[in-house]
C-alpha positions as YAML, in Angstrom:
chain: A
units: angstrom
residues:
- id: 1
  name: MET
  ca: [69.63, 66.37, -7.98]
- id: 2
  name: THR
  ca: [71.80, 65.23, -5.56]
- id: 3
  name: ASN
  ca: [69.69, 63.11, -2.66]
- id: 4
  name: ALA
  ca: [70.75, 66.00, -0.27]
- id: 5
  name: LEU
  ca: [68.33, 68.45, -2.26]
- id: 6
  name: ARG
  ca: [66.09, 66.59, -2.76]
- id: 7
  name: THR
  ca: [65.39, 65.56, 0.92]
- id: 8
  name: ALA
  ca: [65.84, 69.90, 1.54]
- id: 9
  name: GLY
  ca: [63.01, 70.71, -1.12]
- id: 10
  name: LEU
  ca: [60.41, 67.72, 0.49]
- id: 11
  name: LEU
  ca: [61.20, 70.27, 4.18]
- id: 12
  name: PHE
  ca: [60.88, 73.16, 2.86]
- id: 13
  name: LEU
  ca: [57.18, 71.81, 0.44]
- id: 14
  name: THR
  ca: [55.97, 70.56, 4.34]
- id: 15
  name: LEU
  ca: [56.86, 73.46, 5.87]
- id: 16
  name: ILE
  ca: [54.82, 75.83, 3.36]
- id: 17
  name: ALA
  ca: [51.88, 73.49, 3.58]
- id: 18
  name: SER
  ca: [51.73, 73.42, 7.30]
- id: 19
  name: CYS
  ca: [51.38, 77.14, 7.63]
- id: 20
  name: ARG
  ca: [48.54, 77.26, 4.44]
- id: 21
  name: SER
  ca: [46.86, 74.79, 6.90]
- id: 22
  name: SER
  ca: [46.81, 76.63, 9.77]
- id: 23
  name: SER
  ca: [46.46, 80.12, 8.26]
- id: 24
  name: GLU
  ca: [43.03, 78.16, 6.74]
- id: 25
  name: GLN
  ca: [41.06, 77.43, 9.91]
- id: 26
  name: PRO
  ca: [37.78, 78.23, 10.07]
- id: 27
  name: ALA
  ca: [36.83, 81.00, 12.58]
- id: 28
  name: ALA
  ca: [34.56, 80.24, 15.88]
- id: 29
  name: PRO
  ca: [31.51, 80.90, 14.90]
- id: 30
  name: PRO
  ca: [29.88, 84.07, 15.55]
- id: 31
  name: ALA
  ca: [27.59, 84.84, 18.18]
- id: 32
  name: GLN
  ca: [23.66, 83.78, 17.52]
- id: 33
  name: PRO
  ca: [22.00, 87.18, 16.73]
- id: 34
  name: PRO
  ca: [18.71, 87.88, 18.12]
- id: 35
  name: GLY
  ca: [15.69, 86.04, 16.64]
- id: 36
  name: GLN
  ca: [18.07, 82.65, 15.60]
- id: 37
  name: PRO
  ca: [17.09, 79.36, 17.34]
- id: 38
  name: ALA
  ca: [18.99, 79.37, 21.05]
- id: 39
  name: SER
  ca: [21.45, 76.36, 21.29]
- id: 40
  name: ALA
  ca: [20.34, 72.49, 20.93]
- id: 41
  name: SER
  ca: [20.52, 72.33, 24.57]
- id: 42
  name: THR
  ca: [17.44, 75.05, 25.36]
- id: 43
  name: PRO
  ca: [14.56, 73.01, 23.56]
- id: 44
  name: SER
  ca: [10.75, 73.88, 23.21]
- id: 45
  name: PRO
  ca: [8.49, 71.84, 25.00]
- id: 46
  name: ILE
  ca: [5.87, 72.79, 23.35]
- id: 47
  name: ALA
  ca: [4.89, 71.84, 19.91]
- id: 48
  name: GLY
  ca: [5.16, 74.55, 17.27]
- id: 49
  name: TYR
  ca: [6.54, 77.22, 19.64]
- id: 50
  name: ASP
  ca: [10.49, 77.80, 19.13]
- id: 51
  name: VAL
  ca: [12.63, 78.93, 21.63]
- id: 52
  name: VAL
  ca: [14.97, 81.62, 20.37]
- id: 53
  name: GLN
  ca: [17.25, 84.26, 22.09]
- id: 54
  name: MET
  ca: [15.94, 87.39, 23.47]
- id: 55
  name: SER
  ca: [18.20, 90.38, 23.00]
- id: 56
  name: ASP
  ca: [15.46, 93.14, 21.92]
- id: 57
  name: GLY
  ca: [12.41, 92.18, 23.80]
- id: 58
  name: GLY
  ca: [9.66, 94.65, 25.21]
- id: 59
  name: SER
  ca: [7.57, 93.55, 28.35]
- id: 60
  name: ILE
  ca: [3.22, 94.23, 28.65]
- id: 61
  name: SER
  ca: [2.25, 95.43, 31.83]
- id: 62
  name: GLY
  ca: [-1.00, 97.00, 33.83]
- id: 63
  name: VAL
  ca: [-3.28, 96.55, 36.35]
- id: 64
  name: ILE
  ca: [-6.94, 94.58, 35.92]
- id: 65
  name: SER
  ca: [-9.33, 95.75, 38.23]
- id: 66
  name: VAL
  ca: [-12.82, 96.20, 38.70]
- id: 67
  name: SER
  ca: [-14.96, 99.52, 39.67]
- id: 68
  name: GLY
  ca: [-17.90, 100.23, 41.60]
- id: 69
  name: PRO
  ca: [-20.59, 97.96, 43.36]
- id: 70
  name: ILE
  ca: [-18.74, 94.91, 44.05]
- id: 71
  name: PRO
  ca: [-21.43, 92.17, 44.65]
- id: 72
  name: LYS
  ca: [-20.85, 89.73, 47.71]
- id: 73
  name: LEU
  ca: [-20.89, 86.02, 45.67]
- id: 74
  name: PRO
  ca: [-22.30, 83.11, 48.33]
- id: 75
  name: LYS
  ca: [-20.56, 81.38, 50.61]
- id: 76
  name: ARG
  ca: [-19.55, 78.04, 49.91]
- id: 77
  name: GLU
  ca: [-21.27, 75.40, 51.79]
- id: 78
  name: ILE
  ca: [-19.42, 72.72, 53.64]
- id: 79
  name: LYS
  ca: [-21.50, 69.25, 54.29]
- id: 80
  name: LYS
  ca: [-19.07, 66.70, 53.98]
- id: 81
  name: ASP
  ca: [-16.04, 65.53, 55.55]
- id: 82
  name: PRO
  ca: [-15.67, 67.39, 58.80]
- id: 83
  name: LYS
  ca: [-13.38, 66.34, 60.44]
- id: 84
  name: VAL
  ca: [-10.32, 67.24, 57.17]
- id: 85
  name: CYS
  ca: [-12.58, 69.96, 55.80]
- id: 86
  name: GLY
  ca: [-14.20, 71.21, 59.10]
- id: 87
  name: THR
  ca: [-17.68, 72.74, 58.99]
- id: 88
  name: THR
  ca: [-17.60, 76.53, 58.28]
- id: 89
  name: ALA
  ca: [-19.53, 78.00, 54.98]
- id: 90
  name: ARG
  ca: [-16.28, 79.54, 53.20]
- id: 91
  name: GLU
  ca: [-16.28, 82.25, 51.21]
- id: 92
  name: SER
  ca: [-16.09, 82.37, 47.40]
- id: 93
  name: GLU
  ca: [-12.89, 82.57, 45.43]
- id: 94
  name: GLN
  ca: [-14.83, 83.32, 42.21]
- id: 95
  name: LEU
  ca: [-14.06, 87.29, 42.23]
- id: 96
  name: LEU
  ca: [-11.15, 88.54, 44.83]
- id: 97
  name: VAL
  ca: [-11.47, 92.31, 44.45]
- id: 98
  name: SER
  ca: [-8.36, 94.56, 46.89]
- id: 99
  name: SER
  ca: [-9.77, 97.47, 48.15]
- id: 100
  name: GLY
  ca: [-8.69, 99.80, 45.56]
- id: 101
  name: GLY
  ca: [-10.72, 97.36, 42.68]
- id: 102
  name: GLY
  ca: [-6.78, 95.08, 41.75]
- id: 103
  name: LEU
  ca: [-9.03, 91.90, 40.09]
- id: 104
  name: LYS
  ca: [-7.31, 88.85, 41.59]
- id: 105
  name: ASN
  ca: [-6.93, 85.46, 39.32]
- id: 106
  name: ALA
  ca: [-7.26, 87.37, 35.77]
- id: 107
  name: ILE
  ca: [-4.81, 85.48, 33.45]
- id: 108
  name: VAL
  ca: [-3.79, 87.56, 30.87]
- id: 109
  name: ILE
  ca: [-2.25, 85.98, 27.48]
- id: 110
  name: ILE
  ca: [-0.75, 86.93, 24.88]
- id: 111
  name: GLN
  ca: [-2.18, 85.08, 22.00]
- id: 112
  name: GLY
  ca: [-0.32, 84.07, 18.65]
- id: 113
  name: VAL
  ca: [3.39, 84.36, 19.28]
- id: 114
  name: LYS
  ca: [5.34, 81.45, 17.75]
- id: 115
  name: ARG
  ca: [8.63, 81.92, 18.93]
- id: 116
  name: GLY
  ca: [10.35, 83.73, 21.77]
- id: 117
  name: LYS
  ca: [11.95, 82.96, 25.10]
- id: 118
  name: ALA
  ca: [12.82, 80.06, 26.99]
- id: 119
  name: VAL
  ca: [9.70, 78.01, 28.43]
- id: 120
  name: PRO
  ca: [10.18, 78.01, 31.82]
- id: 121
  name: ALA
  ca: [10.46, 75.06, 34.47]
- id: 122
  name: SER
  ca: [7.71, 76.28, 36.15]
- id: 123
  name: LEU
  ca: [5.61, 75.76, 33.56]
- id: 124
  name: GLN
  ca: [7.07, 72.19, 32.88]
- id: 125
  name: ASP
  ca: [6.03, 70.87, 36.03]
- id: 126
  name: VAL
  ca: [2.77, 71.42, 37.22]
- id: 127
  name: GLN
  ca: [0.85, 70.38, 39.87]
- id: 128
  name: ILE
  ca: [-2.70, 70.64, 41.12]
- id: 129
  name: ASP
  ca: [-3.08, 69.57, 45.00]
- id: 130
  name: GLN
  ca: [-6.57, 68.67, 46.66]
- id: 131
  name: LYS
  ca: [-5.39, 69.71, 50.77]
- id: 132
  name: ASN
  ca: [-8.02, 70.92, 52.89]
- id: 133
  name: CYS
  ca: [-10.77, 70.30, 51.22]
- id: 134
  name: GLU
  ca: [-9.39, 73.04, 48.34]
- id: 135
  name: TYR
  ca: [-7.17, 73.48, 45.26]
- id: 136
  name: ALA
  ca: [-4.50, 74.73, 44.74]
- id: 137
  name: PRO
  ca: [-3.42, 76.56, 43.27]
- id: 138
  name: HIS
  ca: [-7.09, 77.95, 42.99]
- id: 139
  name: VAL
  ca: [-6.07, 79.14, 39.08]
- id: 140
  name: MET
  ca: [-3.01, 77.75, 37.52]
- id: 141
  name: VAL
  ca: [-1.14, 77.68, 33.63]
- id: 142
  name: MET
  ca: [0.23, 74.80, 32.26]
- id: 143
  name: PRO
  ca: [1.10, 74.17, 28.56]
- id: 144
  name: VAL
  ca: [-0.74, 72.77, 26.09]
- id: 145
  name: ASN
  ca: [0.91, 68.50, 25.68]
- id: 146
  name: GLY
  ca: [2.18, 68.79, 29.25]
- id: 147
  name: GLU
  ca: [1.22, 66.59, 31.98]
- id: 148
  name: ILE
  ca: [-0.18, 67.86, 35.38]
- id: 149
  name: ALA
  ca: [0.35, 65.83, 38.32]
- id: 150
  name: VAL
  ca: [-2.79, 65.49, 40.25]
- id: 151
  name: ARG
  ca: [-2.21, 64.96, 44.08]
- id: 152
  name: ASN
  ca: [-4.33, 64.65, 47.09]
- id: 153
  name: SER
  ca: [-2.81, 65.14, 50.11]
- id: 154
  name: ASP
  ca: [-6.37, 64.98, 52.01]
- id: 155
  name: PRO
  ca: [-6.94, 61.48, 54.18]
- id: 156
  name: LEU
  ca: [-10.41, 60.94, 52.14]
- id: 157
  name: LEU
  ca: [-11.30, 59.81, 49.17]
- id: 158
  name: HIS
  ca: [-11.78, 63.03, 46.30]
- id: 159
  name: ASN
  ca: [-12.61, 62.14, 42.73]
- id: 160
  name: ILE
  ca: [-11.54, 64.97, 40.44]
- id: 161
  name: HIS
  ca: [-12.95, 65.79, 37.24]
- id: 162
  name: PHE
  ca: [-11.61, 68.03, 33.93]
- id: 163
  name: TYR
  ca: [-13.62, 69.85, 31.65]
- id: 164
  name: GLN
  ca: [-12.64, 71.89, 28.37]
- id: 165
  name: ASN
  ca: [-15.96, 73.53, 26.74]
- id: 166
  name: ASP
  ca: [-18.38, 70.37, 27.00]
- id: 167
  name: ASP
  ca: [-15.46, 68.20, 26.67]
- id: 168
  name: SER
  ca: [-15.00, 65.31, 29.92]
- id: 169
  name: LEU
  ca: [-11.38, 65.04, 30.34]
- id: 170
  name: PHE
  ca: [-11.02, 62.93, 32.83]
- id: 171
  name: ASN
  ca: [-12.93, 61.63, 35.59]
- id: 172
  name: ILE
  ca: [-10.42, 59.80, 38.45]
- id: 173
  name: ALA
  ca: [-11.14, 58.58, 42.06]
- id: 174
  name: GLN
  ca: [-8.39, 59.16, 44.73]
- id: 175
  name: PRO
  ca: [-9.19, 58.04, 47.36]
- id: 176
  name: ASN
  ca: [-5.50, 57.80, 49.29]
- id: 177
  name: GLN
  ca: [-3.34, 60.33, 50.92]
- id: 178
  name: GLY
  ca: [-0.08, 61.13, 48.81]
- id: 179
  name: GLN
  ca: [-1.65, 59.44, 45.98]
- id: 180
  name: VAL
  ca: [-0.65, 60.98, 42.57]
- id: 181
  name: ASP
  ca: [-1.64, 60.87, 38.49]
- id: 182
  name: LYS
  ca: [-0.84, 62.03, 35.44]
- id: 183
  name: HIS
  ca: [-2.57, 63.35, 32.71]
- id: 184
  name: LYS
  ca: [-1.91, 64.68, 29.37]
- id: 185
  name: LEU
  ca: [-3.71, 67.65, 28.57]
- id: 186
  name: ASP
  ca: [-3.53, 68.43, 24.69]
- id: 187
  name: LYS
  ca: [-5.39, 71.24, 23.47]
- id: 188
  name: ALA
  ca: [-4.79, 74.69, 24.40]
- id: 189
  name: GLY
  ca: [-7.88, 77.10, 26.63]
- id: 190
  name: MET
  ca: [-9.44, 77.17, 29.60]
- id: 191
  name: VAL
  ca: [-9.93, 74.54, 31.31]
- id: 192
  name: TYR
  ca: [-12.43, 74.07, 34.97]
- id: 193
  name: ALA
  ca: [-11.54, 71.34, 37.48]
- id: 194
  name: GLU
  ca: [-14.75, 70.07, 40.14]
- id: 195
  name: CYS
  ca: [-14.76, 67.08, 43.35]
- id: 196
  name: ASP
  ca: [-17.96, 65.32, 42.33]
- id: 197
  name: VAL
  ca: [-17.47, 64.48, 46.22]
- id: 198
  name: HIS
  ca: [-16.85, 67.82, 47.50]
- id: 199
  name: GLY
  ca: [-18.59, 69.82, 45.07]
- id: 200
  name: TRP
  ca: [-17.44, 73.19, 46.57]
- id: 201
  name: MET
  ca: [-14.01, 72.38, 45.53]
- id: 202
  name: GLN
  ca: [-13.31, 74.12, 42.01]
- id: 203
  name: GLY
  ca: [-10.22, 74.99, 40.34]
- id: 204
  name: HIS
  ca: [-9.42, 76.46, 37.02]
- id: 205
  name: VAL
  ca: [-6.43, 75.55, 34.42]
- id: 206
  name: ALA
  ca: [-5.30, 77.49, 31.78]
- id: 207
  name: VAL
  ca: [-3.92, 75.66, 28.75]
- id: 208
  name: VAL
  ca: [-1.28, 78.08, 26.66]
- id: 209
  name: ASP
  ca: [0.50, 77.64, 23.94]
- id: 210
  name: ASN
  ca: [3.15, 79.87, 24.30]
- id: 211
  name: PRO
  ca: [5.45, 81.52, 27.94]
- id: 212
  name: TYR
  ca: [3.92, 84.98, 27.69]
- id: 213
  name: PHE
  ca: [0.73, 84.63, 30.26]
- id: 214
  name: ALA
  ca: [0.88, 86.40, 33.72]
- id: 215
  name: ILE
  ca: [-1.22, 85.80, 36.33]
- id: 216
  name: THR
  ca: [-2.90, 88.90, 38.58]
- id: 217
  name: ASP
  ca: [-2.06, 89.76, 42.30]
- id: 218
  name: GLU
  ca: [-4.09, 90.23, 44.35]
- id: 219
  name: ASN
  ca: [-4.46, 94.61, 43.79]
- id: 220
  name: GLY
  ca: [-4.89, 93.28, 40.13]
- id: 221
  name: LYS
  ca: [-1.12, 93.92, 39.13]
- id: 222
  name: PHE
  ca: [0.82, 91.61, 36.34]
- id: 223
  name: ASN
  ca: [3.96, 91.71, 34.36]
- id: 224
  name: ILE
  ca: [5.08, 89.56, 30.76]
- id: 225
  name: ALA
  ca: [8.55, 90.12, 30.07]
- id: 226
  name: ASP
  ca: [10.94, 89.32, 26.95]
- id: 227
  name: VAL
  ca: [8.58, 89.71, 24.35]
- id: 228
  name: PRO
  ca: [9.25, 89.62, 21.12]
- id: 229
  name: PRO
  ca: [8.70, 92.85, 18.89]
- id: 230
  name: GLY
  ca: [5.17, 92.97, 17.49]
- id: 231
  name: THR
  ca: [1.52, 93.59, 17.23]
- id: 232
  name: TYR
  ca: [-0.85, 91.46, 18.95]
- id: 233
  name: LYS
  ca: [-4.29, 90.55, 20.58]
- id: 234
  name: VAL
  ca: [-3.98, 90.32, 24.32]
- id: 235
  name: ARG
  ca: [-6.51, 88.15, 25.77]
- id: 236
  name: VAL
  ca: [-7.66, 88.64, 29.49]
- id: 237
  name: TRP
  ca: [-9.84, 85.77, 31.22]
- id: 238
  name: HIS
  ca: [-11.51, 85.54, 34.63]
- id: 239
  name: GLU
  ca: [-13.28, 82.91, 35.75]
- id: 240
  name: TYR
  ca: [-16.04, 84.83, 36.73]
- id: 241
  name: LEU
  ca: [-15.98, 88.14, 34.91]
- id: 242
  name: GLY
  ca: [-15.52, 86.05, 31.44]
- id: 243
  name: ASP
  ca: [-12.84, 87.54, 28.48]
- id: 244
  name: LYS
  ca: [-12.15, 90.82, 26.90]
- id: 245
  name: THR
  ca: [-9.60, 91.27, 23.82]
- id: 246
  name: SER
  ca: [-7.15, 94.18, 23.22]
- id: 247
  name: ASP
  ca: [-4.60, 94.90, 20.43]
- id: 248
  name: MET
  ca: [-1.18, 96.15, 21.88]
- id: 249
  name: THR
  ca: [1.75, 97.06, 20.23]
- id: 250
  name: VAL
  ca: [5.34, 96.04, 21.71]
- id: 251
  name: ASN
  ca: [8.18, 97.79, 20.43]
- id: 252
  name: ALA
  ca: [11.72, 96.71, 20.86]
- id: 253
  name: LYS
  ca: [13.85, 97.20, 24.40]
- id: 254
  name: SER
  ca: [10.12, 98.88, 25.53]
- id: 255
  name: SER
  ca: [7.32, 98.41, 28.21]
- id: 256
  name: ALA
  ca: [4.18, 98.78, 27.17]
- id: 257
  name: GLU
  ca: [0.80, 99.49, 29.17]
- id: 258
  name: LEU
  ca: [-2.27, 97.18, 29.58]
- id: 259
  name: ASN
  ca: [-4.81, 99.05, 32.58]
- id: 260
  name: LEU
  ca: [-8.46, 97.10, 31.86]
- id: 261
  name: ASP
  ca: [-11.48, 98.11, 33.87]
- id: 262
  name: LEU
  ca: [-13.81, 95.13, 33.87]
- id: 263
  name: LYS
  ca: [-16.52, 96.91, 35.30]
- id: 264
  name: ASP
  ca: [-18.60, 96.35, 31.70]
- id: 265
  name: LEU
  ca: [-17.85, 92.82, 31.98]
- id: 266
  name: LEU
  ca: [-19.38, 92.66, 35.84]
- id: 267
  name: ALA
  ca: [-22.37, 95.12, 34.54]
- id: 268
  name: ALA
  ca: [-23.49, 92.12, 31.76]
- id: 269
  name: LYS
  ca: [-23.54, 89.56, 34.37]
- id: 270
  name: LYS
  ca: [-27.44, 88.15, 34.45]
- id: 271
  name: PRO
  ca: [-29.54, 88.71, 37.54]
- id: 272
  name: GLY
  ca: [-29.22, 85.90, 39.97]
- id: 273
  name: ALA
  ca: [-25.82, 84.82, 38.29]
- id: 274
  name: GLU
  ca: [-23.94, 85.34, 41.39]
- id: 275
  name: GLY
  ca: [-22.37, 82.01, 42.10]
- id: 276
  name: GLY
  ca: [-22.82, 80.11, 38.88]
- id: 277
  name: LYS
  ca: [-19.68, 78.75, 36.69]
- id: 278
  name: PRO
  ca: [-17.63, 80.35, 34.37]
- id: 279
  name: SER
  ca: [-19.74, 80.55, 30.87]
- id: 280
  name: THR
  ca: [-15.69, 79.39, 29.57]
- id: 281
  name: SER
  ca: [-16.86, 75.70, 30.90]
- id: 282
  name: THR
  ca: [-20.08, 75.56, 29.83]
- id: 283
  name: ALA
  ca: [-20.25, 74.79, 26.18]
- id: 284
  name: PRO
  ca: [-20.83, 77.57, 23.42]
- id: 285
  name: GLY
  ca: [-24.20, 77.99, 22.42]
- id: 286
  name: ALA
  ca: [-25.68, 76.03, 25.96]
- id: 287
  name: PRO
  ca: [-28.43, 77.00, 27.46]
- id: 288
  name: GLY
  ca: [-28.51, 79.15, 30.55]
- id: 289
  name: GLY
  ca: [-28.71, 81.27, 33.15]
- id: 290
  name: ASP
  ca: [-32.66, 81.36, 33.25]
- id: 291
  name: LYS
  ca: [-33.72, 79.61, 36.19]
- id: 292
  name: ALA
  ca: [-37.31, 77.61, 36.14]
- id: 293
  name: GLY
  ca: [-39.69, 78.32, 39.04]
- id: 294
  name: ASP
  ca: [-41.94, 75.54, 39.70]
- id: 295
  name: ASN
  ca: [-43.97, 73.24, 37.54]
- id: 296
  name: LYS
  ca: [-47.01, 74.19, 37.82]
- id: 297
  name: ALA
  ca: [-50.60, 71.90, 37.10]
- id: 298
  name: GLY
  ca: [-51.74, 71.87, 33.38]
- id: 299
  name: SER
  ca: [-48.46, 73.51, 32.69]
- id: 300
  name: LYS
  ca: [-47.09, 72.37, 29.09]
- id: 301
  name: GLU
  ca: [-43.13, 72.41, 31.18]
- id: 302
  name: VAL
  ca: [-42.28, 70.05, 33.78]
- id: 303
  name: VAL
  ca: [-39.31, 71.48, 35.77]
- id: 304
  name: VAL
  ca: [-36.48, 68.86, 37.05]
- id: 305
  name: LYS
  ca: [-33.89, 69.82, 39.42]
- id: 306
  name: MET
  ca: [-30.84, 67.75, 39.67]
- id: 307
  name: LYS
  ca: [-29.60, 68.00, 43.02]
- id: 308
  name: SER
  ca: [-26.30, 66.82, 44.79]
- id: 309
  name: GLU
  ca: [-25.52, 66.31, 48.21]
- id: 310
  name: GLY
  ca: [-22.51, 65.26, 49.66]
- id: 311
  name: SER
  ca: [-21.75, 61.36, 47.35]
- id: 312
  name: SER
  ca: [-25.47, 62.25, 46.30]
- id: 313
  name: PHE
  ca: [-26.55, 62.49, 43.48]
- id: 314
  name: LYS
  ca: [-30.59, 62.67, 41.76]
- id: 315
  name: TYR
  ca: [-33.30, 64.05, 39.62]
- id: 316
  name: GLU
  ca: [-35.91, 65.76, 41.04]
- id: 317
  name: PRO
  ca: [-38.41, 64.20, 41.04]
- id: 318
  name: THR
  ca: [-37.13, 60.85, 39.62]
- id: 319
  name: ASP
  ca: [-40.45, 59.57, 37.84]
- id: 320
  name: ILE
  ca: [-42.77, 61.78, 35.97]
- id: 321
  name: THR
  ca: [-45.75, 61.08, 33.12]
- id: 322
  name: ILE
  ca: [-46.32, 63.68, 30.44]
- id: 323
  name: LYS
  ca: [-48.28, 64.44, 28.04]
- id: 324
  name: VAL
  ca: [-47.03, 64.49, 23.98]
- id: 325
  name: GLY
  ca: [-45.41, 68.04, 23.39]
- id: 326
  name: THR
  ca: [-45.05, 68.81, 27.23]
- id: 327
  name: THR
  ca: [-41.27, 70.64, 27.57]
- id: 328
  name: VAL
  ca: [-38.82, 69.29, 30.44]
- id: 329
  name: ARG
  ca: [-36.73, 71.53, 31.87]
- id: 330
  name: TRP
  ca: [-33.62, 70.11, 33.83]
- id: 331
  name: VAL
  ca: [-32.25, 72.76, 36.41]
- id: 332
  name: ASN
  ca: [-29.63, 72.53, 37.70]
- id: 333
  name: ASP
  ca: [-29.71, 72.87, 41.44]
- id: 334
  name: SER
  ca: [-26.31, 71.92, 43.12]
- id: 335
  name: ASP
  ca: [-22.27, 72.61, 42.92]
- id: 336
  name: ASN
  ca: [-21.59, 69.92, 40.89]
- id: 337
  name: LYS
  ca: [-21.93, 70.14, 36.77]
- id: 338
  name: HIS
  ca: [-24.98, 67.66, 35.61]
- id: 339
  name: THR
  ca: [-26.05, 66.44, 32.00]
- id: 340
  name: SER
  ca: [-29.25, 64.63, 31.24]
- id: 341
  name: THR
  ca: [-28.36, 61.93, 28.89]
- id: 342
  name: ASP
  ca: [-30.55, 59.20, 26.67]
- id: 343
  name: ASP
  ca: [-27.70, 58.10, 24.68]
- id: 344
  name: PRO
  ca: [-26.98, 54.34, 24.48]
- id: 345
  name: ASP
  ca: [-23.20, 55.33, 22.75]
- id: 346
  name: MET
  ca: [-22.87, 57.17, 25.90]
- id: 347
  name: GLU
  ca: [-23.78, 54.94, 28.85]
- id: 348
  name: LYS
  ca: [-21.08, 52.84, 31.38]
- id: 349
  name: THR
  ca: [-23.56, 50.20, 33.07]
- id: 350
  name: ALA
  ca: [-25.75, 48.84, 30.17]
- id: 351
  name: GLY
  ca: [-29.59, 49.57, 30.25]
- id: 352
  name: GLU
  ca: [-28.94, 53.49, 31.97]
- id: 353
  name: ALA
  ca: [-30.82, 54.57, 28.31]
- id: 354
  name: VAL
  ca: [-33.58, 53.40, 27.42]
- id: 355
  name: ILE
  ca: [-35.68, 54.86, 24.07]
- id: 356
  name: PRO
  ca: [-38.56, 54.55, 22.94]
- id: 357
  name: LYS
  ca: [-39.03, 53.92, 18.33]
- id: 358
  name: GLY
  ca: [-38.84, 56.33, 16.41]
- id: 359
  name: ALA
  ca: [-37.38, 58.54, 19.10]
- id: 360
  name: GLN
  ca: [-34.27, 61.05, 19.11]
- id: 361
  name: VAL
  ca: [-31.53, 60.35, 21.36]
- id: 362
  name: TRP
  ca: [-29.76, 63.20, 23.42]
- id: 363
  name: THR
  ca: [-27.65, 64.69, 25.75]
- id: 364
  name: SER
  ca: [-27.19, 68.28, 26.96]
- id: 365
  name: PRO
  ca: [-24.03, 69.96, 27.73]
- id: 366
  name: PHE
  ca: [-22.91, 69.98, 30.97]
- id: 367
  name: LEU
  ca: [-25.00, 72.53, 33.23]
- id: 368
  name: SER
  ca: [-23.73, 74.20, 35.68]
- id: 369
  name: ASN
  ca: [-24.88, 75.56, 38.66]
- id: 370
  name: GLY
  ca: [-28.48, 77.58, 37.66]
- id: 371
  name: ASP
  ca: [-28.16, 76.73, 33.71]
- id: 372
  name: SER
  ca: [-31.20, 74.85, 32.71]
- id: 373
  name: TYR
  ca: [-31.79, 71.97, 29.24]
- id: 374
  name: THR
  ca: [-35.10, 71.58, 27.78]
- id: 375
  name: ARG
  ca: [-36.46, 69.13, 25.48]
- id: 376
  name: THR
  ca: [-39.89, 68.36, 23.94]
- id: 377
  name: TYR
  ca: [-41.46, 64.86, 23.68]
- id: 378
  name: THR
  ca: [-43.62, 64.22, 20.88]
- id: 379
  name: VAL
  ca: [-43.16, 60.11, 20.66]
- id: 380
  name: PRO
  ca: [-45.01, 58.31, 23.00]
- id: 381
  name: GLY
  ca: [-43.30, 55.87, 25.22]
- id: 382
  name: LYS
  ca: [-40.77, 54.76, 28.30]
- id: 383
  name: TYR
  ca: [-37.45, 57.06, 28.46]
- id: 384
  name: ARG
  ca: [-35.00, 56.30, 30.91]
- id: 385
  name: TYR
  ca: [-31.95, 58.88, 31.01]
- id: 386
  name: PHE
  ca: [-28.95, 59.76, 32.80]
- id: 387
  name: CYS
  ca: [-26.16, 61.97, 33.86]
- id: 388
  name: ARG
  ca: [-23.06, 61.56, 32.04]
- id: 389
  name: ASN
  ca: [-20.87, 62.38, 35.56]
- id: 390
  name: HIS
  ca: [-23.48, 60.70, 38.30]
- id: 391
  name: GLY
  ca: [-25.15, 57.86, 36.50]
- id: 392
  name: GLN
  ca: [-22.77, 55.32, 38.16]
- id: 393
  name: PHE
  ca: [-23.86, 56.61, 41.24]
- id: 394
  name: GLY
  ca: [-27.37, 55.60, 40.46]
- id: 395
  name: MET
  ca: [-28.42, 59.25, 39.30]
- id: 396
  name: GLU
  ca: [-30.93, 58.05, 36.37]
- id: 397
  name: GLY
  ca: [-34.47, 59.31, 35.65]
- id: 398
  name: THR
  ca: [-37.59, 58.21, 34.24]
- id: 399
  name: ILE
  ca: [-40.29, 60.00, 31.58]
- id: 400
  name: ASN
  ca: [-43.29, 57.93, 30.46]
- id: 401
  name: VAL
  ca: [-44.79, 60.27, 27.49]
- id: 402
  name: VAL
  ca: [-48.50, 59.01, 26.98]
- id: 403
  name: PRO
  ca: [-50.66, 60.19, 23.87]
...
C-alpha cells in the first residue's frame, strides 16, 4: 500500500470515530420530576426535612373562631419604669377575638411533614424585639435547631427568660439599648417567654420541624400552601385556650378547608383562670389552677404566696414554723414564673438550699400566675429553699419543722 493510500485511510477512520463520538454524547438531564430533591442551591435548614420541588401541592385554609360570650381578661398593670413603659394599664393579649368571632394569634401546624416546599427565608432569620416594654411579635414561629435573635430596643434593663415545658432554656439580662443576643432552640414545641423585670411582658414561640404552619390574622383566617398530597394531623394551638388536633386529607392541586370553633376549649377553662398563663408552659401533670385560701389557725395546710413587685421577688411569709405532718402550699400570686426549690444541685449561690438529714430534696415545676404546688413535711429540722428564677435576687424562704 502506498503512503498516500495509507494516509487517506487513516483520515477516513478518524472522521468516522469523530462522528460516532459526537452522536453518543449524553442527552441533557431530564427536568426534575415532582417530589424529587430540589437542586443543591435550596438546602434545608431543618434536619430531617428534605426540600423538594412541589408541582402538585394542595393547600389547607380556613378560619379559627370562638363563638359565644367572650370573657374580658384582666388588664396588665404597669408597675415599673414609667418613663419608657408608661403608667396606663394595657389590655391583655391572651384572647383577641374579632366582632365576627375570629381568633387572632392561633398557630396552625401540619404535623409529620418530612419533605416538601423550601423553608422561607423569613423563618431562617427570626427576631423577638423588646420595644416599649412589649415583645414584638407577641406570637412567632421559628425552625428547630435555628437561632433566635433577642433584641432590646428600650433604653432600660430587660431580663428575658425562655421556658419549654418545665425546662428553663435561657435567662439573660440585656441592660443596653440595641443589645442583641442569639440563642439556638434545638427542640420542637411551644416556648414561653417573659421578662423577669417587667412581668406583664409575655410572648410565645412555636419551634417547628417543617415549614407548614400559619398564624391566624385578626379575623382568624389562615392559609398553608404547597402541601404534599396526603393525610395529616393538623394542630391548632392558642396561648389561652390550649390546643386541638384534627385529621385532614390534602389532594393534589386542591384546597382543603379547616374551620374550627374552639368554643369547647373556652367552656373548659376553669373558673378564675382568666389572666393565667397557658397550660403549655407548665410541665405536664404539674399542679395548677386551684387557688388556695388564707391559712387558718390550727390548719394542717399553710399557704405561702409567691410575690413580684417590679424587680423585687419574695415568698410571703418568708419564714414559717410548722409541725410534722403539715402541708405547705405555694401559690403564685404574681405575673412572673416562680418555683419552690430545695435542691443543692440547682442552687446558683452556695447555701441557698439547706435540708435536714434524712429529708428528700424537692423542686416544684415553674408555676404561672394562679398555679400552686404542695408538699407535706415529715422530717423535723430547718429547711431553706429558693426560687430557681429569682433566688439570685433574694427570693428565699425558710421552714422550721418541729415535732
